PDB file of C-alpha atoms in Angstrom:
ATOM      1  CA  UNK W1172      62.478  28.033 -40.631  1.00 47.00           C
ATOM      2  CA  UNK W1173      59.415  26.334 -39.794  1.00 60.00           C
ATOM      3  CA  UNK W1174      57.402  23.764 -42.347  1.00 61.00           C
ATOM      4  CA  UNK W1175      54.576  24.201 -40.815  1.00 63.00           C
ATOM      5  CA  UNK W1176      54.258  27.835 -40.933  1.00 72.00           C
ATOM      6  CA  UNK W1177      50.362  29.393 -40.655  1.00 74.00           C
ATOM      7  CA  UNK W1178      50.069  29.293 -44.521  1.00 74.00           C
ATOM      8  CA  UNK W1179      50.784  25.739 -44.952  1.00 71.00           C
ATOM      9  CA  UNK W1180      48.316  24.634 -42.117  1.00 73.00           C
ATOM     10  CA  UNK W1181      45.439  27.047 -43.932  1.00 79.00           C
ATOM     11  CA  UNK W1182      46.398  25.433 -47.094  1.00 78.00           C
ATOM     12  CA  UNK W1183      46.797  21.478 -45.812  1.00 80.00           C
ATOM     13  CA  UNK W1184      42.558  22.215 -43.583  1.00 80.00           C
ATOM     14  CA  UNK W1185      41.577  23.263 -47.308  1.00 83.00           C
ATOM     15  CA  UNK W1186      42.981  20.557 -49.110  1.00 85.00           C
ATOM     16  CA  UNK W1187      41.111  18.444 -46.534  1.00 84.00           C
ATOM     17  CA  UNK W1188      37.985  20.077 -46.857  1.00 83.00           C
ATOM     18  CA  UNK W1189      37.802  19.814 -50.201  1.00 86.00           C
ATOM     19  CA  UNK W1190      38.178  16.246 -50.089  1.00 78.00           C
ATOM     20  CA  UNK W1191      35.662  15.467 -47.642  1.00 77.00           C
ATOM     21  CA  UNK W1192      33.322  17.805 -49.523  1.00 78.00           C
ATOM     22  CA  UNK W1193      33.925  15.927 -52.846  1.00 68.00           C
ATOM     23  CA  UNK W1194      33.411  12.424 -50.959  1.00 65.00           C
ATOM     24  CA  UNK W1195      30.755  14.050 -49.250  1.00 68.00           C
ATOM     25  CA  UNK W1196      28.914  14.689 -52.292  1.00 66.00           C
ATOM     26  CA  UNK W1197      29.118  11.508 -53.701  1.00 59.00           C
ATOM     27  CA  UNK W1198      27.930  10.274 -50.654  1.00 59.00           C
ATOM     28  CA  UNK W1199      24.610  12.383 -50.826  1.00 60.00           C
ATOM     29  CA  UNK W1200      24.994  11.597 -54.696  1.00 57.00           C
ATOM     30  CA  UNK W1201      24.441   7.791 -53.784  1.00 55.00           C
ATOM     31  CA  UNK W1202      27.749   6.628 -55.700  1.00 54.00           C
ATOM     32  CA  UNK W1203      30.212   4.673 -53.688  1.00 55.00           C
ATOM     33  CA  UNK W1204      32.760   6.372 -52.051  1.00 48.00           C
ATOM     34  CA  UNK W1205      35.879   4.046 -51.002  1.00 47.00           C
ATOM     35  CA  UNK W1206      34.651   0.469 -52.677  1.00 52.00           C
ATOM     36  CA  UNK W1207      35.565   0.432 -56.543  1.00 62.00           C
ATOM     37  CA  UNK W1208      32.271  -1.208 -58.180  1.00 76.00           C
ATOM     38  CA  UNK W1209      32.088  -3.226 -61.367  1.00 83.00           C
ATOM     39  CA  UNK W1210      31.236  -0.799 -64.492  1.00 88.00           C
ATOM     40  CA  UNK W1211      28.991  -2.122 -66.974  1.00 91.00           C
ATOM     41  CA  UNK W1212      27.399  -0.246 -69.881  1.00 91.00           C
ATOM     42  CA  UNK W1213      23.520   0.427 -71.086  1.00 91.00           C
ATOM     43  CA  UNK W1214      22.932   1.866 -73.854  1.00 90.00           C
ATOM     44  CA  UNK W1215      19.924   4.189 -74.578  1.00 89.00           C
ATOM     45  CA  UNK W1216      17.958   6.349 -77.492  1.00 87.00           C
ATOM     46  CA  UNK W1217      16.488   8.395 -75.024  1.00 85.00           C
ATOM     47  CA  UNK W1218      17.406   8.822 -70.932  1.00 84.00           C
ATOM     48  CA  UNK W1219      15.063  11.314 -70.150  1.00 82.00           C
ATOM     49  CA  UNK W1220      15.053  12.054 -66.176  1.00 82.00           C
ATOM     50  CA  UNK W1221      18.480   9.730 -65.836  1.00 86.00           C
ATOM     51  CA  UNK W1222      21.333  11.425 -64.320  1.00 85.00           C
ATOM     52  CA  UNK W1223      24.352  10.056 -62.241  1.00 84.00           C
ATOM     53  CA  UNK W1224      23.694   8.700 -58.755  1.00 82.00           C
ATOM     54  CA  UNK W1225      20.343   7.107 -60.461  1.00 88.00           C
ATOM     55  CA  UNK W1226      19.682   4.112 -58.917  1.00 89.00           C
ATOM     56  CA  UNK W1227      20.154   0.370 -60.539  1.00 90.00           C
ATOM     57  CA  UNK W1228      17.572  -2.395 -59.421  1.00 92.00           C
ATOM     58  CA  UNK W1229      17.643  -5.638 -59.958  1.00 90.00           C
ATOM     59  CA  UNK W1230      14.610  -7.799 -58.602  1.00 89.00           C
ATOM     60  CA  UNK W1231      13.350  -5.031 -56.554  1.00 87.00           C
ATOM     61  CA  UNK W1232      16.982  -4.602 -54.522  1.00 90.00           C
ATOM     62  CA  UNK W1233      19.285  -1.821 -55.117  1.00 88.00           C
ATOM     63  CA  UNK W1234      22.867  -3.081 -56.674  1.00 89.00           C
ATOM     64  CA  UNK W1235      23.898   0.147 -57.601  1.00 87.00           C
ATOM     65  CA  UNK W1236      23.975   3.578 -59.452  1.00 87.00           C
ATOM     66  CA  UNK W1237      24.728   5.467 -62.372  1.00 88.00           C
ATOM     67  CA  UNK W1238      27.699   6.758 -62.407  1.00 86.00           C
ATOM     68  CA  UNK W1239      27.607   9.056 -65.320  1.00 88.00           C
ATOM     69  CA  UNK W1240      25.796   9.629 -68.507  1.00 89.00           C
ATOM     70  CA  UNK W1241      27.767   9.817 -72.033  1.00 87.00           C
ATOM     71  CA  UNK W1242      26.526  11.049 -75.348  1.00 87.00           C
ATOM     72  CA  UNK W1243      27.871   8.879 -78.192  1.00 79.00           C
ATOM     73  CA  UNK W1244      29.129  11.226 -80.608  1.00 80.00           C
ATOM     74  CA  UNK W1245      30.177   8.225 -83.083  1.00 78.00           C
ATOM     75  CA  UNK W1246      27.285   6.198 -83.662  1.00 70.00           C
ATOM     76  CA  UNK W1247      24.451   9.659 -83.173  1.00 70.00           C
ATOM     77  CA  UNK W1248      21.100   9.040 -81.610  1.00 68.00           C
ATOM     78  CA  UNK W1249      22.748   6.916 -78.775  1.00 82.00           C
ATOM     79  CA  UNK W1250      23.531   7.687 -75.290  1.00 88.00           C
ATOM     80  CA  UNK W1251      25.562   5.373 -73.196  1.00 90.00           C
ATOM     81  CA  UNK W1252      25.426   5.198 -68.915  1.00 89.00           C
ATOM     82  CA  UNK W1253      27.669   4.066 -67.329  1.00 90.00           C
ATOM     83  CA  UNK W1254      26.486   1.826 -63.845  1.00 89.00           C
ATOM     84  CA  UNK W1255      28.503   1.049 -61.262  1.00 87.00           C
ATOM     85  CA  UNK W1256      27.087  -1.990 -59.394  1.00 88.00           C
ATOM     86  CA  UNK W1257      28.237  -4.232 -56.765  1.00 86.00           C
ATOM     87  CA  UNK W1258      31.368  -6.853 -57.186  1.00 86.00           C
ATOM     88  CA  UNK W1259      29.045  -9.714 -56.091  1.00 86.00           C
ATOM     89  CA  UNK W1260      26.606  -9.022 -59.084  1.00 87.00           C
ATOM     90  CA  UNK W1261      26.715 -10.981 -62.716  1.00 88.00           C
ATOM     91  CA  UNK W1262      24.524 -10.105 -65.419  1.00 90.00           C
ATOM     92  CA  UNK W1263      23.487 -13.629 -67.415  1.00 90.00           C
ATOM     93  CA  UNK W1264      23.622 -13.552 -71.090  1.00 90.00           C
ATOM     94  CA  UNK W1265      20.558 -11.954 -72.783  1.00 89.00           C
ATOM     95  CA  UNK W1266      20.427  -9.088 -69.557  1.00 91.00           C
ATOM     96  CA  UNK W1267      18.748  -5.685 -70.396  1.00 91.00           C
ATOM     97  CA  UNK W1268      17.946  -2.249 -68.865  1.00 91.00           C
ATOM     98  CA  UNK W1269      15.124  -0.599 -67.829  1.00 91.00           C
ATOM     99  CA  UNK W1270      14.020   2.983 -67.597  1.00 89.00           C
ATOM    100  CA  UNK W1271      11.118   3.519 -65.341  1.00 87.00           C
ATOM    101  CA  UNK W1272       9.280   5.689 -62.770  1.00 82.00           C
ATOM    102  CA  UNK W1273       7.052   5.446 -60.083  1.00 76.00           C
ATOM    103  CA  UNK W1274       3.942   7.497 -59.226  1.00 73.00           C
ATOM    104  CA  UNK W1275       6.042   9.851 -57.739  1.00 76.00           C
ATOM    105  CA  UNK W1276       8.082  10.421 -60.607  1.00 74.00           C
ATOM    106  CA  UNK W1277      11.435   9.151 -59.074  1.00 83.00           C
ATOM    107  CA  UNK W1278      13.701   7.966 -62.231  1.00 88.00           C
ATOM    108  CA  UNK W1279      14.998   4.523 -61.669  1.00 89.00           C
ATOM    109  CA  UNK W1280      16.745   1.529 -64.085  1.00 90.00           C
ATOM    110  CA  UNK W1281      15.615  -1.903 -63.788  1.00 91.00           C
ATOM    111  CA  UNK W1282      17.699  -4.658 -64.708  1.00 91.00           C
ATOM    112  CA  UNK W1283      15.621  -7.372 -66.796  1.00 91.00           C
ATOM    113  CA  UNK W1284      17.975 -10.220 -65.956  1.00 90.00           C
ATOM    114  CA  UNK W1285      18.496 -13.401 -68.842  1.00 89.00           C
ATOM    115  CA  UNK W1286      18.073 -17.056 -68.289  1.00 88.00           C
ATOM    116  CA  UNK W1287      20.952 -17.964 -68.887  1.00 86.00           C
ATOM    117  CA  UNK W1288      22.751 -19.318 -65.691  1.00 83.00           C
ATOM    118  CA  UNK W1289      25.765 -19.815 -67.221  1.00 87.00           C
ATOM    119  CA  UNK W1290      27.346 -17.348 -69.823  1.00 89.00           C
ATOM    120  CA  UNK W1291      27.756 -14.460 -67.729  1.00 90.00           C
ATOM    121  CA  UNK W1292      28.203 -10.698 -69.902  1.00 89.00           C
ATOM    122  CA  UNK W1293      31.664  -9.902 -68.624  1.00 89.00           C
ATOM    123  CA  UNK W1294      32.846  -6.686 -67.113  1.00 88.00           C
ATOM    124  CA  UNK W1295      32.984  -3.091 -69.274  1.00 87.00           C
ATOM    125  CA  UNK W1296      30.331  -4.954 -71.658  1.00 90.00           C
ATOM    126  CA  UNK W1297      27.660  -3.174 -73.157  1.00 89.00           C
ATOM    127  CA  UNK W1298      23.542  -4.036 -72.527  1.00 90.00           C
ATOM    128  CA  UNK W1299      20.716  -2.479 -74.649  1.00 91.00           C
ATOM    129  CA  UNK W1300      18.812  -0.138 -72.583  1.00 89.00           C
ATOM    130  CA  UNK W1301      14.894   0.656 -73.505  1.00 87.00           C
ATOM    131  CA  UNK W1302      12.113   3.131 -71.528  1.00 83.00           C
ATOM    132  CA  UNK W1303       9.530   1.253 -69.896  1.00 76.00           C
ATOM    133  CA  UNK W1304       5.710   2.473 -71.053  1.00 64.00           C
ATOM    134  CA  UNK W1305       4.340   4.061 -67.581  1.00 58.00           C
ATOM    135  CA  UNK W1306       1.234   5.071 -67.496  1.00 60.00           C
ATOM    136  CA  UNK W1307       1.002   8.239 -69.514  1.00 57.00           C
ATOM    137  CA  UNK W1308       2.905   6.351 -72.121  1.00 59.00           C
ATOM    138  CA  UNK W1309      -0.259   3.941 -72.263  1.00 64.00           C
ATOM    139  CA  UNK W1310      -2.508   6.665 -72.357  1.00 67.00           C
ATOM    140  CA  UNK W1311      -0.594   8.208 -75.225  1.00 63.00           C
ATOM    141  CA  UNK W1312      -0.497   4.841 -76.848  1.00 68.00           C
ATOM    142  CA  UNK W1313      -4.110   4.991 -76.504  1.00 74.00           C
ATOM    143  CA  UNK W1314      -4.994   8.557 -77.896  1.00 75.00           C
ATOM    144  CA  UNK W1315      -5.671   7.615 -81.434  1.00 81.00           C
ATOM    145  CA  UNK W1316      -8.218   5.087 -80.176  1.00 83.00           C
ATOM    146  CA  UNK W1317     -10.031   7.649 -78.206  1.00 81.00           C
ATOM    147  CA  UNK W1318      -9.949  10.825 -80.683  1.00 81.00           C
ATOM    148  CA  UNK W1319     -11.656   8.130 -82.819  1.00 83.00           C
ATOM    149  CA  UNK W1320     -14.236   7.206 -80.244  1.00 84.00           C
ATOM    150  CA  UNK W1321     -15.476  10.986 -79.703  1.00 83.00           C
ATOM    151  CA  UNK W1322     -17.303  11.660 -82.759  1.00 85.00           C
ATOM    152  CA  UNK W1323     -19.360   8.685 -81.283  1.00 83.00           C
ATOM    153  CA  UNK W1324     -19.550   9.532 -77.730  1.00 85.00           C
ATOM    154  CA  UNK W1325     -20.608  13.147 -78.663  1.00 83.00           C
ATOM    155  CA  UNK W1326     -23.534  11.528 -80.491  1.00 85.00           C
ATOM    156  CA  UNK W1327     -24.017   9.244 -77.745  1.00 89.00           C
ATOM    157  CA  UNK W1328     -23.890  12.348 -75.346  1.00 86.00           C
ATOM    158  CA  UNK W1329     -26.649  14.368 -77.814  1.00 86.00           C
ATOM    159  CA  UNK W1330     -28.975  11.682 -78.043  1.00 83.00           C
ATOM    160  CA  UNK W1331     -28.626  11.137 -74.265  1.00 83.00           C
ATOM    161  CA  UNK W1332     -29.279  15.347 -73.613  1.00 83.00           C
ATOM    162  CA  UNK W1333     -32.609  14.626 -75.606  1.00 82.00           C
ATOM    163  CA  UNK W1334     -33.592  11.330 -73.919  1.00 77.00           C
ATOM    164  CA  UNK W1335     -32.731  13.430 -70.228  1.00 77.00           C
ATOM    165  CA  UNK W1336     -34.797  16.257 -72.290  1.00 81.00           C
ATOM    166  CA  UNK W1337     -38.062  14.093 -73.345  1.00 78.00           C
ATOM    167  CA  UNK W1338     -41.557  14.959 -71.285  1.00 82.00           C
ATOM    168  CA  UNK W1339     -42.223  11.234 -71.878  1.00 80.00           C
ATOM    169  CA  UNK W1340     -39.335   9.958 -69.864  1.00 76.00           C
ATOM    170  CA  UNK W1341     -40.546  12.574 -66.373  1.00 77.00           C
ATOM    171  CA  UNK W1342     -44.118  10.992 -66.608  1.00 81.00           C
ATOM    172  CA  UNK W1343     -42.420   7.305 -67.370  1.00 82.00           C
ATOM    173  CA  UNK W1344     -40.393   7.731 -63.859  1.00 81.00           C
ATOM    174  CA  UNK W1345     -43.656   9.132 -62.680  1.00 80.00           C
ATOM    175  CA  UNK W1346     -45.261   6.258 -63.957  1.00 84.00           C
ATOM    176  CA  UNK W1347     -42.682   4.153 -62.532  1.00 86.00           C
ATOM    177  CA  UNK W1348     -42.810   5.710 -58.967  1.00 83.00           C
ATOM    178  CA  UNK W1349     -46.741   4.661 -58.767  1.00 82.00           C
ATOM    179  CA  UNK W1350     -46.088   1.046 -60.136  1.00 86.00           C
ATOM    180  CA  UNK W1351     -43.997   0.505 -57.126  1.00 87.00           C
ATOM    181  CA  UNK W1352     -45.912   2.445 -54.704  1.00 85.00           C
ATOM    182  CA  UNK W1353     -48.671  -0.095 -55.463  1.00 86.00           C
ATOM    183  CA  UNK W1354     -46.163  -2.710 -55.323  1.00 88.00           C
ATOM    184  CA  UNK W1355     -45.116  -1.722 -51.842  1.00 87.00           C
ATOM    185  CA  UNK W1356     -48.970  -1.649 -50.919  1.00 87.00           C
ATOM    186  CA  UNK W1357     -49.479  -4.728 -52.279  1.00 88.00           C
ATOM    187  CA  UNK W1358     -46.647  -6.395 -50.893  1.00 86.00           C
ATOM    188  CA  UNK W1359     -47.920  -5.468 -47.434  1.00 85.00           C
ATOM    189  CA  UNK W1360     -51.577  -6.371 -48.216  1.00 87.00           C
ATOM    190  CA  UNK W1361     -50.053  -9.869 -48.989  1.00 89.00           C
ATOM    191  CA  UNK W1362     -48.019 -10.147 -45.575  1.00 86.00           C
ATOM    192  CA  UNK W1363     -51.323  -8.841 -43.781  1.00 87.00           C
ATOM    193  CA  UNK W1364     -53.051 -11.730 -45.770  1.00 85.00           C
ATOM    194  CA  UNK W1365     -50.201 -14.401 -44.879  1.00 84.00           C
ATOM    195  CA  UNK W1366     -50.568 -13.243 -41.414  1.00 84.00           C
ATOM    196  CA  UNK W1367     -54.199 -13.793 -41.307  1.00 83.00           C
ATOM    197  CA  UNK W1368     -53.985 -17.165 -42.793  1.00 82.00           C
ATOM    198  CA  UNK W1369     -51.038 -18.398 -40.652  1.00 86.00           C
ATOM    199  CA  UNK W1370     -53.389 -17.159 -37.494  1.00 83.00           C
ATOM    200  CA  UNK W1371     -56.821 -18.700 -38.814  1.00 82.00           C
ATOM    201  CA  UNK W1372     -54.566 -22.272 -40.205  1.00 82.00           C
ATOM    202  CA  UNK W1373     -55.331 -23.935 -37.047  1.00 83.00           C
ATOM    203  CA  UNK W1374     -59.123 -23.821 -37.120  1.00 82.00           C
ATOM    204  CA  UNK W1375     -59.165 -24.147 -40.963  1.00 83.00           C
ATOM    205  CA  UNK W1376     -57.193 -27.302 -40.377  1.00 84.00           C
ATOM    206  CA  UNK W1377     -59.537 -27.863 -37.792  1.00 83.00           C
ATOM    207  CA  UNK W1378     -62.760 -27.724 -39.961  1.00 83.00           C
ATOM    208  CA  UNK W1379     -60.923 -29.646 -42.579  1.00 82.00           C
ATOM    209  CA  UNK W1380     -60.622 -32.430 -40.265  1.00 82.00           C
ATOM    210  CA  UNK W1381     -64.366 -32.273 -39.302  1.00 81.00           C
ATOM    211  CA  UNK W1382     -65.582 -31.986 -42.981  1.00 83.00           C
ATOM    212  CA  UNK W1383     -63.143 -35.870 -43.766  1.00 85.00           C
ATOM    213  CA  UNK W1384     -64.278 -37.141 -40.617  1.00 82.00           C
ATOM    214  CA  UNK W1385     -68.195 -36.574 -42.051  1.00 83.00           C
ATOM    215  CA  UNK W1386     -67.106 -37.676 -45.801  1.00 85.00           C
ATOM    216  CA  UNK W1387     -65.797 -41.352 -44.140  1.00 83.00           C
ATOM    217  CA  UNK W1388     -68.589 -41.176 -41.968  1.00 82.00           C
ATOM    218  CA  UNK W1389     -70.465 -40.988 -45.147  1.00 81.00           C
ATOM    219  CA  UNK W1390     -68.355 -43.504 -46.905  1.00 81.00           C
ATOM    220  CA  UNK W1391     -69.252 -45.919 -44.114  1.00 77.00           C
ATOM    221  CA  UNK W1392     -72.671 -45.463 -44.400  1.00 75.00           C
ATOM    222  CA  UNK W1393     -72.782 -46.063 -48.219  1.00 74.00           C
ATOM    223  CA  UNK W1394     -70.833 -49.199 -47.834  1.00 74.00           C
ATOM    224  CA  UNK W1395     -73.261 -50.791 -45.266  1.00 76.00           C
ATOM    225  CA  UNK W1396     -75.910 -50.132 -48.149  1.00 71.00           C
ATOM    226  CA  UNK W1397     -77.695 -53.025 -49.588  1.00 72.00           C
ATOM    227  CA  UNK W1398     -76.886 -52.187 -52.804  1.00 73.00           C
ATOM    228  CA  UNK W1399     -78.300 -55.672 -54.385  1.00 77.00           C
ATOM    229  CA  UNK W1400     -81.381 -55.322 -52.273  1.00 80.00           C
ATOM    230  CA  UNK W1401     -82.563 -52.059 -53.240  1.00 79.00           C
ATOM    231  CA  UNK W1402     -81.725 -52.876 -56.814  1.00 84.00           C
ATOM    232  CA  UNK W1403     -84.118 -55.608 -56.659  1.00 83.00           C
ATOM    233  CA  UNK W1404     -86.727 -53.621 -54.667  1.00 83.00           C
ATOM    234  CA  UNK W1405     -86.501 -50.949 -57.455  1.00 86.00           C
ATOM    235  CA  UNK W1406     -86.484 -53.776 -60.549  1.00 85.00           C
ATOM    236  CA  UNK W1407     -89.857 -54.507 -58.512  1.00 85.00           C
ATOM    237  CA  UNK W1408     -91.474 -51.182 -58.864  1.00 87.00           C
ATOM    238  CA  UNK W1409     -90.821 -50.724 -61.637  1.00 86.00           C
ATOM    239  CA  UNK W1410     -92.150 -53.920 -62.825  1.00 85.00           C
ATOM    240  CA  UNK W1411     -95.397 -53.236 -60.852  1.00 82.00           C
ATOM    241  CA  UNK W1412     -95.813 -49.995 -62.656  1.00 81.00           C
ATOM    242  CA  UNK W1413     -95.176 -51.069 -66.114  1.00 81.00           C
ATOM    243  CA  UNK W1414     -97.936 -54.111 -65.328  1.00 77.00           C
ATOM    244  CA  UNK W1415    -100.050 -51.209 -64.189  1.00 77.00           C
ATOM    245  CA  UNK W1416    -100.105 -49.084 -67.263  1.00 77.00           C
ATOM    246  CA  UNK W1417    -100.218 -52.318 -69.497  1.00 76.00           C
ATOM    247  CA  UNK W1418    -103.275 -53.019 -67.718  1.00 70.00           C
ATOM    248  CA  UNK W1419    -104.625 -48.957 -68.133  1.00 66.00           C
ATOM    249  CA  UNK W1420    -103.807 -49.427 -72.335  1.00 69.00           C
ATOM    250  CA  UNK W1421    -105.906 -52.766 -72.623  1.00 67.00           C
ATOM    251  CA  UNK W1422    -110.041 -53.330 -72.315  1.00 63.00           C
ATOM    252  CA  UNK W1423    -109.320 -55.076 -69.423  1.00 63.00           C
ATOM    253  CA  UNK W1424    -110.670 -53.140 -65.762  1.00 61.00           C
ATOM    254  CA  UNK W1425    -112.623 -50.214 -64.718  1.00 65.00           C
ATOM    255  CA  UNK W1426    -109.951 -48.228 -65.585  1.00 63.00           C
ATOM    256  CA  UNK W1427    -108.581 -49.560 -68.706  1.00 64.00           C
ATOM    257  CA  UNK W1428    -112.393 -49.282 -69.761  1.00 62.00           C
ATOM    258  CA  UNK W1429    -113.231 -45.963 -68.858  1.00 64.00           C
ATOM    259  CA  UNK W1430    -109.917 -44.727 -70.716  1.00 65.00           C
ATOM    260  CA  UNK W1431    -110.644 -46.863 -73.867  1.00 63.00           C
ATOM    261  CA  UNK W1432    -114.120 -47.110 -74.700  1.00 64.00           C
ATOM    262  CA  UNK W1433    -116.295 -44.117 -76.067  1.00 68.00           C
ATOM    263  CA  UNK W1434    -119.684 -45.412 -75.271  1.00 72.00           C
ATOM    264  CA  UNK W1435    -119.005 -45.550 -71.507  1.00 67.00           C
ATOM    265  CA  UNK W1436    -117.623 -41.638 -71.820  1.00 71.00           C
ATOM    266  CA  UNK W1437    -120.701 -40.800 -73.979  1.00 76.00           C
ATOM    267  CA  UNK W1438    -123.327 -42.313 -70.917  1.00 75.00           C
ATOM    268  CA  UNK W1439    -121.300 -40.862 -68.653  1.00 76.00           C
ATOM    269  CA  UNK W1440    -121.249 -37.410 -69.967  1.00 77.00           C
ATOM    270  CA  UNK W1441    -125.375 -37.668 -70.806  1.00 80.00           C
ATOM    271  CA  UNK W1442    -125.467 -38.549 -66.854  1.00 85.00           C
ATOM    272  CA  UNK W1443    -124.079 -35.771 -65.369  1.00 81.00           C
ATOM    273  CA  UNK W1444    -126.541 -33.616 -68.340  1.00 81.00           C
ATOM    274  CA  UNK W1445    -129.686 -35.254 -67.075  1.00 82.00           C
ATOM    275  CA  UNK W1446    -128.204 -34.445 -63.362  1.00 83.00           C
ATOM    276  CA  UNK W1447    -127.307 -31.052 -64.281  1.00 81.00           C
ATOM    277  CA  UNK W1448    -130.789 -30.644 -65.810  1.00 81.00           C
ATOM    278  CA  UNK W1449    -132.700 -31.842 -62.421  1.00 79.00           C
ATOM    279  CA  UNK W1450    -130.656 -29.753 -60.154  1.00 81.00           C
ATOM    280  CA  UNK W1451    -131.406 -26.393 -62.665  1.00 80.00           C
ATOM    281  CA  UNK W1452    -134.956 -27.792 -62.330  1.00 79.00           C
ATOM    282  CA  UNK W1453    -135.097 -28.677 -58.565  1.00 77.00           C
ATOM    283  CA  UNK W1454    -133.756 -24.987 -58.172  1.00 78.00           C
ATOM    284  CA  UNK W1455    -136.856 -23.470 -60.615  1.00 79.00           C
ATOM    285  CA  UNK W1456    -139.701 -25.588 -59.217  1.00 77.00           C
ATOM    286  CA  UNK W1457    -138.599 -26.871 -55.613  1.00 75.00           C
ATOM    287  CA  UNK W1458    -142.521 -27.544 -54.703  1.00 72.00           C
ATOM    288  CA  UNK W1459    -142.643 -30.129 -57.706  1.00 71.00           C
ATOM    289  CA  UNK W1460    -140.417 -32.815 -56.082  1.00 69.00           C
ATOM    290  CA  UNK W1461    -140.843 -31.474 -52.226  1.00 64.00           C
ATOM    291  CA  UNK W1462    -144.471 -30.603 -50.199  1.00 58.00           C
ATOM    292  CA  UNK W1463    -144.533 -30.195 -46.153  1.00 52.00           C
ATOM    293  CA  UNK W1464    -147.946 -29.668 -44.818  1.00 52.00           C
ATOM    294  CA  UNK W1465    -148.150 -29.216 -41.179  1.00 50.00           C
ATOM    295  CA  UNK W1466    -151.606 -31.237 -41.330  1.00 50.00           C
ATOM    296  CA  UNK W1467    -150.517 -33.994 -43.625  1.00 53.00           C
ATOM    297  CA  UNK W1468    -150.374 -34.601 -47.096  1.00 52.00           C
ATOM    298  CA  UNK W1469    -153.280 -33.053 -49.190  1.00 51.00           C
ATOM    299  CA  UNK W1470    -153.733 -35.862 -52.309  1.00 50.00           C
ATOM    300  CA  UNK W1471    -154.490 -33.301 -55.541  1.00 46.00           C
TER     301      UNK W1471
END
């Protein structure tokens, strides 16, 4: 009788392919599969998202998985996974675990490695194990804040809607929109101006230079002036002109006479009478004072 009857072969290819499927699965599962890694323990409150074949960081680098996830029924409230990382890793003294996620929401466990070079935590040990704050743990963290800010931003909001609302703050923009309109025309009236002046610089320069030529020109000429000489010529004058009226407020001269005494002024003025008398009467009775006769003078 054969061993190897067709029974035994069917039996022996399913025994195989169960194997290779339960490898195969812990293959796709991420767990090691023929090396026996180093078990170490984390214990959690809460492993939300954390399953076996979870993978274990430890600077960024992979170093190994979970291998299984353990309710403590004894001490209630904790949960205890188990990680299976690589021979060549130690965990220093004071080493902890990390629940955390990406963006993504990909479940991870970061080891927090301890300072201590030295004392290593020794294999089948036991690390605490905590849940990293991601970013809608902040922003749960941060509710209370917020619910407390509302009442104040809906006022803020309100007050804003009647600002937005207010016919005074259209015509201020309005007001605001012809400000810099004139700005703008102003601006270019200057740079017109600017442009002018930078063109019309040389002759003004020009003309500048003429009109400080003429002032030393004139500076010159007041120098050369004889300024003790005229003085003196002036000193002179005026001399001569006080003398003059000294002499007009004394008895001395025609002048000084004919301005000081009253008895000159009085013949004077009975003069021109008499003359104005003969002239009224030379103009009444010309034949008195002048006779033609064609045959001579006739003696009356």
């Amino acid at each position: 009788m054969k061993f190897f009857t067709k029974e035994v072969k069917i039996a022996i290819v399913a025994i195989i392919g169960i194997v290779v499927l339960f490898y195969g699965l812990q293959f796709l599962k991420g767990l090691s599969v023929f090396a026996n890694d180093d078990n170490y323990y984390v214990k959690f409150t809460d492993v939300s998202g954390v399953s076996a074949s979870t993978p274990v960081y430890a600077n960024g680098y992979k170093v190994g998985v979970v291998e299984s996830v353990v309710f403590d029924y004894s001490a209630r409230g904790n949960i205890v996974a188990v990680m299976g990382l690589d021979k060549k890793m130690r965990l220093p003294r004071g080493s902890r675990a990390e629940i955390s996620s990406d963006l993504l929401g990909n479940i991870k466990i970061n080891l927090l490695l301890g300072d201590d070079p030295i004392n290593m935590i020794e294999k089948g040990d036991t690390i605490p194990g905590s849940a990293e704050m991601g970013m809608m743990g902040k922003i749960g963290k941060l509710m209370p804040t917020i619910e407390a800010m509302m009442p104040k931003l809906d006022s803020i909001l309100t007050s804003l809607n009647m600002l937005l609302a207010d016919p005074a703050l259209a015509q201020t923009l309005h007001n605001v929109e012809g400000m810099t309109s004139n700005l703008n025309a102003t601006s270019s009236e200057l740079r017109t101006l600017s442009a002018s002046l930078i063109r019309e610089m040389p002759q003004m320069m020009q003309k500048a230079n003429g009109v400080l030529d003429n002032t030393q020109q004139l500076t010159g000429n007041l120098a050369t002036i004889d300024v003790a000489s005229m003085t003196a010529s002036i000193n002179q004058t005026l001399a001569n002109v006080n003398e003059m009226t000294s002499k007009l407020n004394s008895n001395e001269g025609t002048l000084g006479l004919l301005m000081r005494d009253a008895s000159l002024y009085n013949h004077l003025n009975a003069t021109v009478v008499s003359a104005d008398s003969l002239l009224v009467d030379l103009k009444a009775h010309p034949k008195r004072y002048v006779h033609f006769s064609i045959f001579g003078s006739k003696t009356k």
